[in-house]
Amino acid sequence: MTTAQPRPEILTIHPYVGGESTVPGANRTIKLSSNEGAFGVPPSAQAAIASVVQDVFRYPDGGADRLREAIGKRWGLDPARIVCGAGSDDLIYQFCLSYGGPGRDIVMSEHGFSIYHIAGTYAGSRVIKVPERNLTADLDAMLAAVSPSTRLIFLANPNNPTGSMVPSEDVARLRAALPPEVLLVLDSAYAEYVTRADYDAGVKLVDATDNTVMTRTFSKIYGLGGMRIGWCYAPPAVVDVLNRVRGPFNVSVAAQAAAIAAMSEPGWVEKGCAHNAAYRPKLAAGIQAAGLKVWPSEGNFVLVDLGTTEMANAADAFLRSRGIIVRKVAGYGLPHCLRVTVGLAEEVAMVTEAFTDFARQHRG
Ligand SMILES: *Cc1c(COP(=O)(O)O)cnc(C)c1O
């Protein structure tokens, strides 16, 4: 060895590729690549960020007390069982690093959120990806993949990038069948968008067991992805672990202020949810009318299935030529698909038209 080397598994990790923001040469770009809320930053959060600029020479409240109190009030939860993070990604890393590790396997579904694989490998765990059915987590297969070495299981519900959702009854059945030493992480990043009655974001299961946690984020419907704020609701023993290992000042002054303000913005979540409920079906129907396949989604995005990698790449290039950026998902094992965020009405119309023109060019 001639120079400093990380543990060998670190170099098997492919850096996370986020949604791109610009198309070179386009004078206007429409960014539908990162599932950000359609309506931007809540005005009250903008004001809150502006109001703390003179305070940022001070360290933040490491315990995020006011923020946890506000979250507790908003969702009817005990603030003592909430831990905040620099995005929910931060918390996912902490779960992997403290409950995973060498000899401690992590189970996720085949097309599950990619951070689980990155953070799990970083921790030194073997990360087992379990095949899905119809791009939906197969809970029986995930259960069958659990061995005496398994310590963590991640389920994004709804999942990104597939959009598929697992009913609360099935999640409860999974929990009941899992060994008690397996921590179940329910990642409910898109919970606010779900309108189905058979959904629960995870609160009930966290309350009913001592080995289930729910993670949430301010990055999607609350429009604060750039601020990096997420949180989890967890049993006391898990809260205790997270508070030992997390960065002591992991959520910035501005992020805490913005999140508190965002929750108080009147009608914000209702507006985002109603827009999504109206425009996600419009987006899906428009793309389907062009003869393309769209997978069912409960999130603020749809997965368009172009059938082949070549077609997906061609569609992506065509959209880019119009300044429209969607998300390639080859890294998720879906090279034949593109993920499209539900944007504003005008953006939905433009991306639908682009897919329609693309399909027309490529027919026959
Ligand atoms: C967007 C997303 C998150 C949120 O990440 P943050 O770090 O909170 O921005 C978490 N899980 C899934 C499945 C997501 O799509």
mmCIF file of C-alpha atoms and ligand atoms in Angstrom:
data_model
loop_
_atom_site.group_PDB
_atom_site.id
_atom_site.type_symbol
_atom_site.label_atom_id
_atom_site.label_comp_id
_atom_site.label_asym_id
_atom_site.label_seq_id
_atom_site.Cartn_x
_atom_site.Cartn_y
_atom_site.Cartn_z
ATOM 1 C CA MET A 1 0.000 0.000 0.000
ATOM 2 C CA THR A 2 1.568 3.236 -1.132
ATOM 3 C CA THR A 3 -1.033 5.722 0.002
ATOM 4 C CA ALA A 4 -3.988 6.106 2.329
ATOM 5 C CA GLN A 5 -6.794 3.709 1.421
ATOM 6 C CA PRO A 6 -10.387 3.493 2.627
ATOM 7 C CA ARG A 7 -11.944 0.160 3.510
ATOM 8 C CA PRO A 8 -12.286 -1.715 0.193
ATOM 9 C CA GLU A 9 -16.101 -1.660 0.151
ATOM 10 C CA ILE A 10 -16.086 2.146 0.069
ATOM 11 C CA LEU A 11 -14.749 2.090 -3.484
ATOM 12 C CA THR A 12 -17.645 -0.129 -4.591
ATOM 13 C CA ILE A 13 -20.033 2.755 -3.845
ATOM 14 C CA HIS A 14 -21.138 4.792 -6.843
ATOM 15 C CA PRO A 15 -21.545 8.454 -5.899
ATOM 16 C CA TYR A 16 -25.190 9.493 -5.625
ATOM 17 C CA VAL A 17 -26.316 11.236 -8.801
ATOM 18 C CA GLY A 18 -28.956 13.847 -8.100
ATOM 19 C CA GLY A 19 -31.381 15.317 -10.571
ATOM 20 C CA GLU A 20 -29.658 17.798 -12.847
ATOM 21 C CA SER A 21 -30.616 21.481 -12.794
ATOM 22 C CA THR A 22 -29.528 22.961 -16.107
ATOM 23 C CA VAL A 23 -29.438 22.112 -19.780
ATOM 24 C CA PRO A 24 -26.473 23.726 -21.522
ATOM 25 C CA GLY A 25 -27.718 26.110 -24.207
ATOM 26 C CA ALA A 26 -31.363 26.201 -23.117
ATOM 27 C CA ASN A 27 -32.543 29.702 -22.253
ATOM 28 C CA ARG A 28 -35.206 28.376 -19.932
ATOM 29 C CA THR A 29 -35.133 25.063 -18.130
ATOM 30 C CA ILE A 30 -37.956 23.181 -16.513
ATOM 31 C CA LYS A 31 -36.602 21.061 -13.700
ATOM 32 C CA LEU A 32 -38.683 17.985 -13.014
ATOM 33 C CA SER A 33 -35.823 15.815 -11.821
ATOM 34 C CA SER A 34 -35.743 15.918 -8.021
ATOM 35 C CA ASN A 35 -39.357 15.648 -6.814
ATOM 36 C CA GLU A 36 -39.237 19.095 -5.284
ATOM 37 C CA GLY A 37 -42.617 20.579 -4.393
ATOM 38 C CA ALA A 38 -44.255 22.341 -7.347
ATOM 39 C CA PHE A 39 -44.822 25.627 -5.527
ATOM 40 C CA GLY A 40 -41.325 26.523 -4.343
ATOM 41 C CA VAL A 41 -40.556 27.850 -0.852
ATOM 42 C CA PRO A 42 -43.458 28.772 1.471
ATOM 43 C CA PRO A 43 -43.448 32.584 1.888
ATOM 44 C CA SER A 44 -43.344 32.302 5.671
ATOM 45 C CA ALA A 45 -40.228 30.122 5.417
ATOM 46 C CA GLN A 46 -38.595 32.683 3.144
ATOM 47 C CA ALA A 47 -39.293 35.381 5.724
ATOM 48 C CA ALA A 48 -37.995 33.181 8.533
ATOM 49 C CA ILE A 49 -34.729 32.528 6.702
ATOM 50 C CA ALA A 50 -34.292 36.268 6.109
ATOM 51 C CA SER A 51 -35.029 37.002 9.753
ATOM 52 C CA VAL A 52 -32.215 34.822 11.103
ATOM 53 C CA VAL A 53 -29.365 36.072 8.920
ATOM 54 C CA GLN A 54 -27.901 38.085 11.767
ATOM 55 C CA ASP A 55 -28.067 35.149 14.139
ATOM 56 C CA VAL A 56 -26.051 32.658 12.169
ATOM 57 C CA PHE A 57 -22.776 33.465 13.896
ATOM 58 C CA ARG A 58 -24.304 31.495 16.764
ATOM 59 C CA TYR A 59 -24.396 27.715 16.742
ATOM 60 C CA PRO A 60 -27.853 26.262 16.288
ATOM 61 C CA ASP A 61 -29.818 24.659 19.092
ATOM 62 C CA GLY A 62 -28.262 21.198 18.902
ATOM 63 C CA GLY A 63 -31.393 19.575 20.242
ATOM 64 C CA ALA A 64 -33.653 21.437 17.799
ATOM 65 C CA ASP A 65 -36.060 21.844 20.718
ATOM 66 C CA ARG A 66 -38.409 24.408 19.185
ATOM 67 C CA LEU A 67 -38.496 22.548 15.907
ATOM 68 C CA ARG A 68 -39.238 19.212 17.577
ATOM 69 C CA GLU A 69 -41.942 20.869 19.623
ATOM 70 C CA ALA A 70 -43.530 22.317 16.483
ATOM 71 C CA ILE A 71 -43.325 18.962 14.679
ATOM 72 C CA GLY A 72 -44.856 17.289 17.714
ATOM 73 C CA LYS A 73 -47.715 19.763 17.717
ATOM 74 C CA ARG A 74 -48.275 19.473 13.960
ATOM 75 C CA TRP A 75 -48.473 15.657 13.968
ATOM 76 C CA GLY A 76 -49.663 15.023 17.524
ATOM 77 C CA LEU A 77 -46.421 13.321 18.571
ATOM 78 C CA ASP A 78 -44.238 13.399 21.686
ATOM 79 C CA PRO A 79 -41.272 15.696 20.881
ATOM 80 C CA ALA A 80 -39.061 13.503 23.053
ATOM 81 C CA ARG A 81 -39.446 10.782 20.459
ATOM 82 C CA ILE A 82 -38.448 12.964 17.522
ATOM 83 C CA VAL A 83 -34.902 13.413 16.217
ATOM 84 C CA CYS A 84 -34.072 15.935 13.489
ATOM 85 C CA GLY A 85 -31.447 15.542 10.827
ATOM 86 C CA ALA A 86 -29.816 17.385 7.945
ATOM 87 C CA GLY A 87 -32.383 15.880 5.629
ATOM 88 C CA SER A 88 -33.738 12.418 6.277
ATOM 89 C CA ASP A 89 -30.656 11.146 4.430
ATOM 90 C CA ASP A 90 -28.654 12.170 7.496
ATOM 91 C CA LEU A 91 -30.834 9.960 9.683
ATOM 92 C CA ILE A 92 -30.608 7.050 7.219
ATOM 93 C CA TYR A 93 -26.800 7.240 7.534
ATOM 94 C CA GLN A 94 -27.052 7.256 11.330
ATOM 95 C CA PHE A 95 -29.316 4.179 11.295
ATOM 96 C CA CYS A 96 -26.898 2.306 9.045
ATOM 97 C CA LEU A 97 -23.800 3.308 10.990
ATOM 98 C CA SER A 98 -25.262 2.471 14.389
ATOM 99 C CA TYR A 99 -27.468 -0.566 13.690
ATOM 100 C CA GLY A 100 -25.590 -1.901 10.657
ATOM 101 C CA GLY A 101 -21.885 -2.648 10.320
ATOM 102 C CA PRO A 102 -19.730 -5.636 9.430
ATOM 103 C CA GLY A 103 -21.669 -8.888 9.875
ATOM 104 C CA ARG A 104 -24.962 -6.973 10.171
ATOM 105 C CA ASP A 105 -26.994 -7.238 6.986
ATOM 106 C CA ILE A 106 -29.422 -4.675 5.640
ATOM 107 C CA VAL A 107 -32.445 -5.636 3.532
ATOM 108 C CA MET A 108 -34.083 -3.326 0.993
ATOM 109 C CA SER A 109 -36.185 -3.800 -2.124
ATOM 110 C CA GLU A 110 -34.627 -4.001 -5.569
ATOM 111 C CA HIS A 111 -35.637 -0.531 -6.748
ATOM 112 C CA GLY A 112 -35.677 1.053 -3.296
ATOM 113 C CA PHE A 113 -34.224 4.488 -2.527
ATOM 114 C CA SER A 114 -30.502 4.422 -3.385
ATOM 115 C CA ILE A 115 -29.248 6.071 -0.194
ATOM 116 C CA TYR A 116 -29.981 2.836 1.726
ATOM 117 C CA HIS A 117 -27.431 1.005 -0.387
ATOM 118 C CA ILE A 118 -24.845 3.794 -0.199
ATOM 119 C CA ALA A 119 -25.163 4.345 3.558
ATOM 120 C CA GLY A 120 -25.391 0.624 4.305
ATOM 121 C CA THR A 121 -22.246 -0.177 2.338
ATOM 122 C CA TYR A 122 -20.481 2.751 4.004
ATOM 123 C CA ALA A 123 -21.371 1.255 7.378
ATOM 124 C CA GLY A 124 -19.759 -2.040 6.343
ATOM 125 C CA SER A 125 -23.014 -3.956 6.044
ATOM 126 C CA ARG A 126 -23.936 -6.347 3.291
ATOM 127 C CA VAL A 127 -26.951 -4.747 1.606
ATOM 128 C CA ILE A 128 -29.364 -7.289 0.181
ATOM 129 C CA LYS A 129 -31.659 -6.075 -2.604
ATOM 130 C CA VAL A 130 -34.827 -8.149 -2.854
ATOM 131 C CA PRO A 131 -36.634 -8.530 -6.227
ATOM 132 C CA GLU A 132 -39.929 -6.657 -6.539
ATOM 133 C CA ARG A 133 -43.236 -7.595 -8.120
ATOM 134 C CA ASN A 134 -44.690 -5.095 -10.544
ATOM 135 C CA LEU A 135 -42.191 -2.519 -9.306
ATOM 136 C CA THR A 136 -43.664 -2.894 -5.806
ATOM 137 C CA ALA A 137 -41.797 -4.122 -2.735
ATOM 138 C CA ASP A 138 -42.491 -7.842 -2.228
ATOM 139 C CA LEU A 139 -42.765 -8.017 1.538
ATOM 140 C CA ASP A 140 -42.839 -11.827 1.681
ATOM 141 C CA ALA A 141 -39.662 -11.993 -0.370
ATOM 142 C CA MET A 142 -38.067 -9.350 1.855
ATOM 143 C CA LEU A 143 -39.025 -11.387 4.893
ATOM 144 C CA ALA A 144 -37.530 -14.484 3.294
ATOM 145 C CA ALA A 145 -34.276 -12.553 2.759
ATOM 146 C CA VAL A 146 -33.994 -11.845 6.485
ATOM 147 C CA SER A 147 -31.391 -14.051 8.182
ATOM 148 C CA PRO A 148 -29.981 -14.179 11.706
ATOM 149 C CA SER A 149 -27.454 -11.564 10.482
ATOM 150 C CA THR A 150 -30.108 -9.029 9.458
ATOM 151 C CA ARG A 151 -30.331 -5.946 11.649
ATOM 152 C CA LEU A 152 -32.065 -3.346 9.469
ATOM 153 C CA ILE A 153 -34.765 -3.288 6.849
ATOM 154 C CA PHE A 154 -35.645 -0.187 4.844
ATOM 155 C CA LEU A 155 -38.987 0.414 3.167
ATOM 156 C CA ALA A 156 -39.719 3.664 1.348
ATOM 157 C CA ASN A 157 -43.485 4.032 1.265
ATOM 158 C CA PRO A 158 -44.389 5.300 -1.276
ATOM 159 C CA ASN A 159 -41.129 4.320 -2.916
ATOM 160 C CA ASN A 160 -38.903 6.559 -4.993
ATOM 161 C CA PRO A 161 -38.400 6.152 -7.970
ATOM 162 C CA THR A 162 -41.199 3.646 -8.633
ATOM 163 C CA GLY A 163 -44.050 5.492 -6.880
ATOM 164 C CA SER A 164 -45.494 2.228 -5.576
ATOM 165 C CA MET A 165 -47.099 2.029 -2.154
ATOM 166 C CA VAL A 166 -47.633 -0.781 0.338
ATOM 167 C CA PRO A 167 -50.908 -0.787 2.355
ATOM 168 C CA SER A 168 -50.554 -0.280 6.108
ATOM 169 C CA GLU A 169 -51.966 -3.739 6.846
ATOM 170 C CA ASP A 170 -49.186 -5.374 4.868
ATOM 171 C CA VAL A 171 -46.519 -3.253 6.552
ATOM 172 C CA ALA A 172 -47.941 -4.272 9.946
ATOM 173 C CA ARG A 173 -47.825 -7.905 8.885
ATOM 174 C CA LEU A 174 -44.191 -7.492 7.841
ATOM 175 C CA ARG A 175 -43.333 -5.978 11.215
ATOM 176 C CA ALA A 176 -45.103 -8.749 13.091
ATOM 177 C CA ALA A 177 -43.182 -11.416 11.179
ATOM 178 C CA LEU A 178 -39.762 -9.766 11.523
ATOM 179 C CA PRO A 179 -37.480 -10.833 14.357
ATOM 180 C CA PRO A 180 -37.475 -8.260 17.162
ATOM 181 C CA GLU A 181 -33.783 -7.484 16.659
ATOM 182 C CA VAL A 182 -34.456 -6.153 13.157
ATOM 183 C CA LEU A 183 -35.061 -2.398 13.075
ATOM 184 C CA LEU A 184 -37.695 -1.520 10.467
ATOM 185 C CA VAL A 185 -37.217 1.943 8.938
ATOM 186 C CA LEU A 186 -40.323 3.286 7.213
ATOM 187 C CA ASP A 187 -39.253 6.132 4.948
ATOM 188 C CA SER A 188 -42.361 8.241 4.404
ATOM 189 C CA ALA A 189 -40.814 11.109 2.435
ATOM 190 C CA TYR A 190 -43.935 11.379 0.256
ATOM 191 C CA ALA A 191 -46.562 10.775 2.960
ATOM 192 C CA GLU A 192 -48.239 14.162 2.476
ATOM 193 C CA TYR A 193 -49.061 13.323 -1.136
ATOM 194 C CA VAL A 194 -50.771 10.009 -0.444
ATOM 195 C CA THR A 195 -54.562 10.088 -0.722
ATOM 196 C CA ARG A 196 -55.271 6.371 -0.446
ATOM 197 C CA ALA A 197 -57.222 5.309 2.650
ATOM 198 C CA ASP A 198 -55.186 2.128 3.182
ATOM 199 C CA TYR A 199 -52.028 4.139 3.900
ATOM 200 C CA ASP A 200 -50.335 4.940 7.172
ATOM 201 C CA ALA A 201 -47.064 6.847 7.278
ATOM 202 C CA GLY A 202 -45.877 4.680 10.156
ATOM 203 C CA VAL A 203 -46.927 6.421 13.356
ATOM 204 C CA LYS A 204 -49.210 3.570 14.428
ATOM 205 C CA LEU A 205 -46.506 0.978 13.997
ATOM 206 C CA VAL A 206 -43.868 3.076 15.755
ATOM 207 C CA ASP A 207 -46.275 3.431 18.678
ATOM 208 C CA ALA A 208 -47.179 -0.241 18.719
ATOM 209 C CA THR A 209 -43.646 -1.655 18.647
ATOM 210 C CA ASP A 210 -40.220 -0.831 20.017
ATOM 211 C CA ASN A 211 -38.239 -1.568 16.868
ATOM 212 C CA THR A 212 -39.885 0.511 14.134
ATOM 213 C CA VAL A 213 -39.017 4.063 13.097
ATOM 214 C CA MET A 214 -40.576 6.501 10.642
ATOM 215 C CA THR A 215 -38.553 9.094 8.738
ATOM 216 C CA ARG A 216 -40.024 12.265 7.226
ATOM 217 C CA THR A 217 -38.674 15.217 5.305
ATOM 218 C CA PHE A 218 -39.198 18.910 4.656
ATOM 219 C CA SER A 219 -37.629 18.467 1.213
ATOM 220 C CA LYS A 220 -40.720 17.555 -0.765
ATOM 221 C CA ILE A 221 -44.143 19.083 -0.092
ATOM 222 C CA TYR A 222 -42.682 21.701 2.277
ATOM 223 C CA GLY A 223 -40.365 23.004 -0.433
ATOM 224 C CA LEU A 224 -37.181 23.096 1.647
ATOM 225 C CA GLY A 225 -34.884 20.578 -0.068
ATOM 226 C CA GLY A 226 -32.078 23.114 -0.176
ATOM 227 C CA MET A 227 -32.268 23.701 3.575
ATOM 228 C CA ARG A 228 -31.683 20.035 4.522
ATOM 229 C CA ILE A 229 -34.204 19.118 7.217
ATOM 230 C CA GLY A 230 -35.685 15.760 7.983
ATOM 231 C CA TRP A 231 -36.861 14.070 11.129
ATOM 232 C CA CYS A 232 -37.770 10.707 12.546
ATOM 233 C CA TYR A 233 -40.280 9.413 15.049
ATOM 234 C CA ALA A 234 -38.770 6.545 16.986
ATOM 235 C CA PRO A 235 -38.901 4.475 20.162
ATOM 236 C CA PRO A 236 -36.994 5.971 23.130
ATOM 237 C CA ALA A 237 -34.074 3.530 22.827
ATOM 238 C CA VAL A 238 -33.543 4.488 19.171
ATOM 239 C CA VAL A 239 -33.817 8.195 20.008
ATOM 240 C CA ASP A 240 -31.124 7.645 22.619
ATOM 241 C CA VAL A 241 -28.815 6.002 20.071
ATOM 242 C CA LEU A 242 -29.335 8.745 17.472
ATOM 243 C CA ASN A 243 -28.629 11.471 19.999
ATOM 244 C CA ARG A 244 -25.315 9.819 20.849
ATOM 245 C CA VAL A 245 -24.077 9.526 17.280
ATOM 246 C CA ARG A 246 -25.581 12.332 15.195
ATOM 247 C CA GLY A 247 -23.729 15.522 14.441
ATOM 248 C CA PRO A 248 -24.286 17.739 17.485
ATOM 249 C CA PHE A 249 -25.355 20.691 15.312
ATOM 250 C CA ASN A 250 -26.748 18.755 12.374
ATOM 251 C CA VAL A 251 -29.639 21.128 11.582
ATOM 252 C CA SER A 252 -28.657 24.734 10.868
ATOM 253 C CA VAL A 253 -30.173 27.861 12.408
ATOM 254 C CA ALA A 254 -31.793 28.782 9.089
ATOM 255 C CA ALA A 255 -33.113 25.271 8.501
ATOM 256 C CA GLN A 256 -34.746 25.104 11.926
ATOM 257 C CA ALA A 257 -36.366 28.518 11.456
ATOM 258 C CA ALA A 258 -37.538 27.674 7.942
ATOM 259 C CA ALA A 259 -39.104 24.376 8.946
ATOM 260 C CA ILE A 260 -40.971 25.891 11.885
ATOM 261 C CA ALA A 261 -42.321 28.638 9.625
ATOM 262 C CA ALA A 262 -43.223 26.246 6.804
ATOM 263 C CA MET A 263 -45.463 24.244 9.119
ATOM 264 C CA SER A 264 -47.369 27.401 9.992
ATOM 265 C CA GLU A 265 -47.942 28.471 6.392
ATOM 266 C CA PRO A 266 -51.739 28.400 6.034
ATOM 267 C CA GLY A 267 -53.022 25.811 3.569
ATOM 268 C CA TRP A 268 -49.597 24.949 2.185
ATOM 269 C CA VAL A 269 -49.792 21.172 2.449
ATOM 270 C CA GLU A 270 -53.423 21.161 1.353
ATOM 271 C CA LYS A 271 -52.533 23.178 -1.733
ATOM 272 C CA GLY A 272 -49.590 20.950 -2.645
ATOM 273 C CA CYS A 273 -51.570 17.788 -2.087
ATOM 274 C CA ALA A 274 -54.620 18.989 -4.019
ATOM 275 C CA HIS A 275 -52.463 20.143 -6.931
ATOM 276 C CA ASN A 276 -50.731 16.774 -7.012
ATOM 277 C CA ALA A 277 -53.998 14.852 -6.814
ATOM 278 C CA ALA A 278 -55.277 16.828 -9.806
ATOM 279 C CA TYR A 279 -52.138 16.993 -11.953
ATOM 280 C CA ARG A 280 -50.468 13.632 -11.379
ATOM 281 C CA PRO A 281 -53.360 11.856 -13.129
ATOM 282 C CA LYS A 282 -53.305 14.523 -15.872
ATOM 283 C CA LEU A 283 -49.603 14.002 -16.400
ATOM 284 C CA ALA A 284 -49.972 10.218 -16.443
ATOM 285 C CA ALA A 285 -52.988 10.288 -18.761
ATOM 286 C CA GLY A 286 -51.285 12.714 -21.149
ATOM 287 C CA ILE A 287 -48.194 10.539 -21.457
ATOM 288 C CA GLN A 288 -50.301 7.396 -21.779
ATOM 289 C CA ALA A 289 -52.346 9.038 -24.517
ATOM 290 C CA ALA A 290 -49.072 9.336 -26.426
ATOM 291 C CA GLY A 291 -48.858 5.547 -26.303
ATOM 292 C CA LEU A 292 -46.274 5.350 -23.532
ATOM 293 C CA LYS A 293 -46.513 3.313 -20.351
ATOM 294 C CA VAL A 294 -46.740 5.062 -16.980
ATOM 295 C CA TRP A 295 -46.523 3.147 -13.704
ATOM 296 C CA PRO A 296 -49.080 3.936 -10.985
ATOM 297 C CA SER A 297 -47.681 6.375 -8.413
ATOM 298 C CA GLU A 298 -48.703 7.698 -5.019
ATOM 299 C CA GLY A 299 -45.920 10.304 -4.912
ATOM 300 C CA ASN A 300 -45.418 13.692 -6.583
ATOM 301 C CA PHE A 301 -43.860 12.033 -9.611
ATOM 302 C CA VAL A 302 -44.537 9.329 -12.171
ATOM 303 C CA LEU A 303 -42.300 6.676 -13.677
ATOM 304 C CA VAL A 304 -42.516 6.580 -17.451
ATOM 305 C CA ASP A 305 -41.583 3.213 -18.965
ATOM 306 C CA LEU A 306 -40.101 3.606 -22.448
ATOM 307 C CA GLY A 307 -39.562 -0.131 -22.867
ATOM 308 C CA THR A 308 -35.859 -0.004 -23.742
ATOM 309 C CA THR A 309 -32.761 1.836 -22.587
ATOM 310 C CA GLU A 310 -32.335 3.300 -26.069
ATOM 311 C CA MET A 311 -35.840 4.754 -26.071
ATOM 312 C CA ALA A 312 -35.426 6.147 -22.565
ATOM 313 C CA ASN A 313 -32.161 7.818 -23.533
ATOM 314 C CA ALA A 314 -33.703 9.167 -26.742
ATOM 315 C CA ALA A 315 -36.707 10.540 -24.849
ATOM 316 C CA ASP A 316 -34.409 12.139 -22.279
ATOM 317 C CA ALA A 317 -32.376 13.805 -25.064
ATOM 318 C CA PHE A 318 -35.559 14.976 -26.786
ATOM 319 C CA LEU A 319 -36.897 16.519 -23.563
ATOM 320 C CA ARG A 320 -33.547 18.200 -22.928
ATOM 321 C CA SER A 321 -33.626 19.762 -26.368
ATOM 322 C CA ARG A 322 -36.714 21.563 -25.085
ATOM 323 C CA GLY A 323 -35.044 22.504 -21.816
ATOM 324 C CA ILE A 324 -36.964 19.900 -19.811
ATOM 325 C CA ILE A 325 -34.974 17.922 -17.260
ATOM 326 C CA VAL A 326 -36.367 14.663 -15.921
ATOM 327 C CA ARG A 327 -34.587 11.959 -13.969
ATOM 328 C CA LYS A 328 -32.770 9.030 -15.513
ATOM 329 C CA VAL A 329 -33.073 6.060 -13.191
ATOM 330 C CA ALA A 330 -30.571 3.563 -14.617
ATOM 331 C CA GLY A 331 -28.804 3.684 -11.246
ATOM 332 C CA TYR A 332 -31.968 2.203 -9.746
ATOM 333 C CA GLY A 333 -31.897 -0.731 -12.168
ATOM 334 C CA LEU A 334 -34.488 0.962 -14.389
ATOM 335 C CA PRO A 335 -32.513 2.098 -17.468
ATOM 336 C CA HIS A 336 -35.661 1.888 -19.627
ATOM 337 C CA CYS A 337 -37.564 4.374 -17.451
ATOM 338 C CA LEU A 338 -37.594 8.093 -16.701
ATOM 339 C CA ARG A 339 -38.965 9.664 -13.528
ATOM 340 C CA VAL A 340 -40.937 12.868 -13.981
ATOM 341 C CA THR A 341 -41.866 15.191 -11.111
ATOM 342 C CA VAL A 342 -45.371 16.702 -11.105
ATOM 343 C CA GLY A 343 -44.685 20.382 -11.651
ATOM 344 C CA LEU A 344 -46.931 23.410 -12.094
ATOM 345 C CA ALA A 345 -49.857 23.186 -14.544
ATOM 346 C CA GLU A 346 -47.803 24.776 -17.312
ATOM 347 C CA GLU A 347 -44.871 22.436 -16.692
ATOM 348 C CA VAL A 348 -47.154 19.403 -16.759
ATOM 349 C CA ALA A 349 -48.526 20.609 -20.102
ATOM 350 C CA MET A 350 -45.055 21.169 -21.553
ATOM 351 C CA VAL A 351 -43.617 17.815 -20.513
ATOM 352 C CA THR A 352 -46.758 16.033 -21.738
ATOM 353 C CA GLU A 353 -46.472 17.762 -25.095
ATOM 354 C CA ALA A 354 -42.795 16.856 -25.305
ATOM 355 C CA PHE A 355 -43.483 13.167 -24.658
ATOM 356 C CA THR A 356 -46.307 13.294 -27.211
ATOM 357 C CA ASP A 357 -44.070 14.787 -29.892
ATOM 358 C CA PHE A 358 -41.319 12.334 -29.030
ATOM 359 C CA ALA A 359 -43.675 9.360 -29.341
ATOM 360 C CA ARG A 360 -45.014 10.659 -32.656
ATOM 361 C CA GLN A 361 -41.474 10.908 -34.071
ATOM 362 C CA HIS A 362 -40.595 7.410 -32.915
ATOM 363 C CA ARG A 363 -43.706 5.581 -34.061
ATOM 364 C CA GLY A 364 -43.444 3.003 -36.825
HETATM 365 C C1 LIG B 1 -36.462 12.730 -1.284
HETATM 366 C C2 LIG B 1 -36.399 11.493 -0.441
HETATM 367 C C3 LIG B 1 -35.931 11.543 0.860
HETATM 368 C C4 LIG B 1 -35.612 12.855 1.490
HETATM 369 O O1 LIG B 1 -34.310 13.140 1.534
HETATM 370 P P1 LIG B 1 -33.847 14.413 2.359
HETATM 371 O O2 LIG B 1 -32.500 14.013 2.786
HETATM 372 O O3 LIG B 1 -34.797 14.581 3.511
HETATM 373 O O4 LIG B 1 -33.881 15.570 1.416
HETATM 374 C C5 LIG B 1 -35.900 10.388 1.614
HETATM 375 N N1 LIG B 1 -36.346 9.223 1.105
HETATM 376 C C6 LIG B 1 -36.847 9.149 -0.127
HETATM 377 C C7 LIG B 1 -37.395 7.858 -0.603
HETATM 378 C C8 LIG B 1 -36.868 10.277 -0.943
HETATM 379 O O5 LIG B 1 -37.329 10.192 -2.195
#
